[in-house]
Amino acid sequence: MIPFRIGHGYDVHRYDAERELVLGGVRIPDAHGFGLLGHSDADVLTHAVMDALLGAIGEGDIGRYFPDNDPAYKGISSMLLLKNVLRLVCERGYSLGNLDVTVIAQKPKLSAHIPAIRQSLAKAFGCDVDQINVKATTEEGLGFTGALLGMAAHAVCTLYAE
Ligand code: MG
């Protein structure tokens, strides 16, 4: 068994003014029309985290486990999907070392919500908050995030064998 594994995840969702913004299982109350479109709750941050975890254990991506054309996952909380991925990680005999997430969004401002997002993820993982880092950045008005078309998230995790 490999004692130490690294995974990377990346995801993008389009903005949808009619939807709410949920990041890391936290509803962002002051998103001002910058919700995200998606089959599930479109929690782009949690999607990137799940892909990082699945990547680390060599299990492909969330599209393989939770297809976006499956009605079972319509509107589902991504935190429920994360629980399933964490069960898989645990079954493989791995625990989280640390998780580092970057959300790329021109709007809304996310800094005030980062502590709640860290807490929410730490609770889902059953780990200490200091094992989870969440950052938010803009791309200085460039690219699709700068054009206010959508939001992106990157996640990197380390796992260690129990
Ligand atoms: Mg997604």
XYZ file of C-alpha atoms and ligand atoms in Angstrom:
163
model
C 0.000 0.000 0.000
C 1.338 3.422 -0.956
C 1.871 5.307 2.333
C 1.225 8.790 0.969
C -0.888 10.041 -1.933
C -1.654 13.424 -3.536
C -4.747 14.412 -5.499
C -5.777 17.453 -7.499
C -9.295 18.539 -8.448
C -10.588 21.333 -10.664
C -14.143 22.415 -11.419
C -16.053 25.252 -13.067
C -19.716 26.265 -12.893
C -21.558 29.025 -14.731
C -23.307 31.748 -12.800
C -27.084 31.591 -12.565
C -28.761 34.572 -10.910
C -31.811 32.449 -10.033
C -29.850 29.942 -7.947
C -28.247 30.184 -4.546
C -24.518 30.047 -3.994
C -23.314 27.119 -1.872
C -19.586 26.654 -1.244
C -18.214 23.894 0.952
C -21.764 23.227 2.140
C -22.186 26.845 3.316
C -25.010 28.931 1.843
C -23.581 32.345 0.983
C -26.346 34.792 1.912
C -24.961 37.888 0.194
C -24.186 36.347 -3.222
C -26.295 39.040 -4.949
C -27.340 37.017 -7.975
C -24.048 35.123 -8.327
C -25.441 31.666 -7.666
C -24.216 28.710 -9.717
C -25.897 26.527 -12.315
C -25.604 22.757 -12.032
C -27.394 19.426 -11.814
C -26.645 19.155 -8.083
C -26.416 22.182 -5.778
C -23.459 23.269 -7.986
C -21.076 23.531 -5.019
C -18.018 24.065 -7.201
C -15.643 24.037 -4.226
C -16.874 20.674 -2.931
C -16.772 19.226 -6.459
C -13.091 20.149 -6.737
C -12.462 18.608 -3.294
C -14.156 15.337 -4.288
C -12.130 15.148 -7.490
C -8.933 15.708 -5.503
C -9.849 12.851 -3.138
C -10.826 10.500 -5.973
C -7.664 11.471 -7.816
C -5.544 10.665 -4.783
C -6.965 7.138 -4.483
C -6.878 6.544 -8.254
C -10.658 6.394 -8.660
C -11.247 8.693 -11.613
C -13.615 11.594 -11.002
C -17.038 12.496 -9.643
C -18.638 12.133 -13.099
C -17.947 8.397 -12.771
C -19.614 8.110 -9.371
C -22.372 10.714 -9.647
C -23.316 11.188 -13.344
C -24.926 14.575 -13.999
C -27.686 12.933 -16.062
C -28.803 10.742 -13.135
C -32.068 12.105 -11.643
C -30.974 10.743 -8.243
C -28.463 13.609 -7.985
C -30.730 16.466 -9.147
C -30.442 19.314 -6.648
C -28.589 17.065 -4.172
C -26.301 18.579 -1.546
C -22.718 18.037 -2.661
C -21.825 17.486 0.993
C -23.830 14.218 0.841
C -21.797 13.202 -2.201
C -18.620 14.157 -0.316
C -19.641 11.811 2.521
C -19.789 8.963 -0.038
C -16.356 9.845 -1.398
C -14.937 10.016 2.139
C -16.360 6.548 2.840
C -14.487 5.281 -0.215
C -11.251 6.961 0.965
C -11.703 5.365 4.394
C -12.405 1.917 2.857
C -9.088 2.199 0.999
C -7.402 2.756 4.356
C -6.494 6.430 3.913
C -6.956 9.520 6.080
C -6.644 13.180 5.186
C -3.262 14.793 5.679
C -4.309 18.230 4.505
C -6.546 19.910 1.968
C -5.844 23.202 0.205
C -8.565 24.847 -1.875
C -8.552 27.942 -4.082
C -11.822 29.432 -5.302
C -11.496 31.774 -8.270
C -14.345 34.260 -8.410
C -14.550 37.881 -9.488
C -17.796 38.138 -7.476
C -19.101 37.873 -4.821
C -16.517 38.672 -2.142
C -15.882 35.467 -0.240
C -13.311 36.334 2.421
C -15.906 36.775 5.195
C -17.239 33.254 4.551
C -13.953 31.385 4.538
C -13.950 30.525 8.288
C -17.438 28.960 7.984
C -16.395 27.012 4.882
C -13.303 25.654 6.655
C -15.446 24.616 9.640
C -17.981 22.948 7.367
C -15.308 20.939 5.535
C -13.504 20.021 8.775
C -16.797 18.709 10.156
C -17.398 16.608 7.016
C -13.870 15.182 7.169
C -13.945 14.757 10.950
C -10.574 16.519 11.074
C -9.048 19.620 12.640
C -9.693 22.969 10.971
C -5.942 23.451 10.554
C -5.891 20.512 8.111
C -8.127 22.522 5.784
C -7.116 25.701 3.989
C -9.499 27.725 1.814
C -8.445 30.718 -0.275
C -10.351 32.966 -2.638
C -8.865 35.007 -5.425
C -9.930 36.900 -8.506
C -8.220 36.783 -11.894
C -8.000 40.568 -12.027
C -10.920 40.861 -14.421
C -9.300 38.479 -16.946
C -10.694 35.332 -18.512
C -14.128 33.820 -17.924
C -14.119 34.545 -14.203
C -13.250 38.165 -14.895
C -16.043 38.351 -17.488
C -18.441 37.194 -14.725
C -19.395 34.039 -16.608
C -18.680 31.649 -13.771
C -16.559 30.508 -10.882
C -13.738 27.961 -10.687
C -12.157 25.989 -7.874
C -8.914 24.049 -7.480
C -8.255 21.591 -4.659
C -5.146 19.674 -3.651
C -5.156 17.038 -0.931
C -2.694 14.690 0.688
C -3.776 11.350 2.096
C -1.774 9.020 4.303
C -2.242 5.304 4.888
C -3.599 4.465 8.332
Mg -19.183 20.444 -10.814
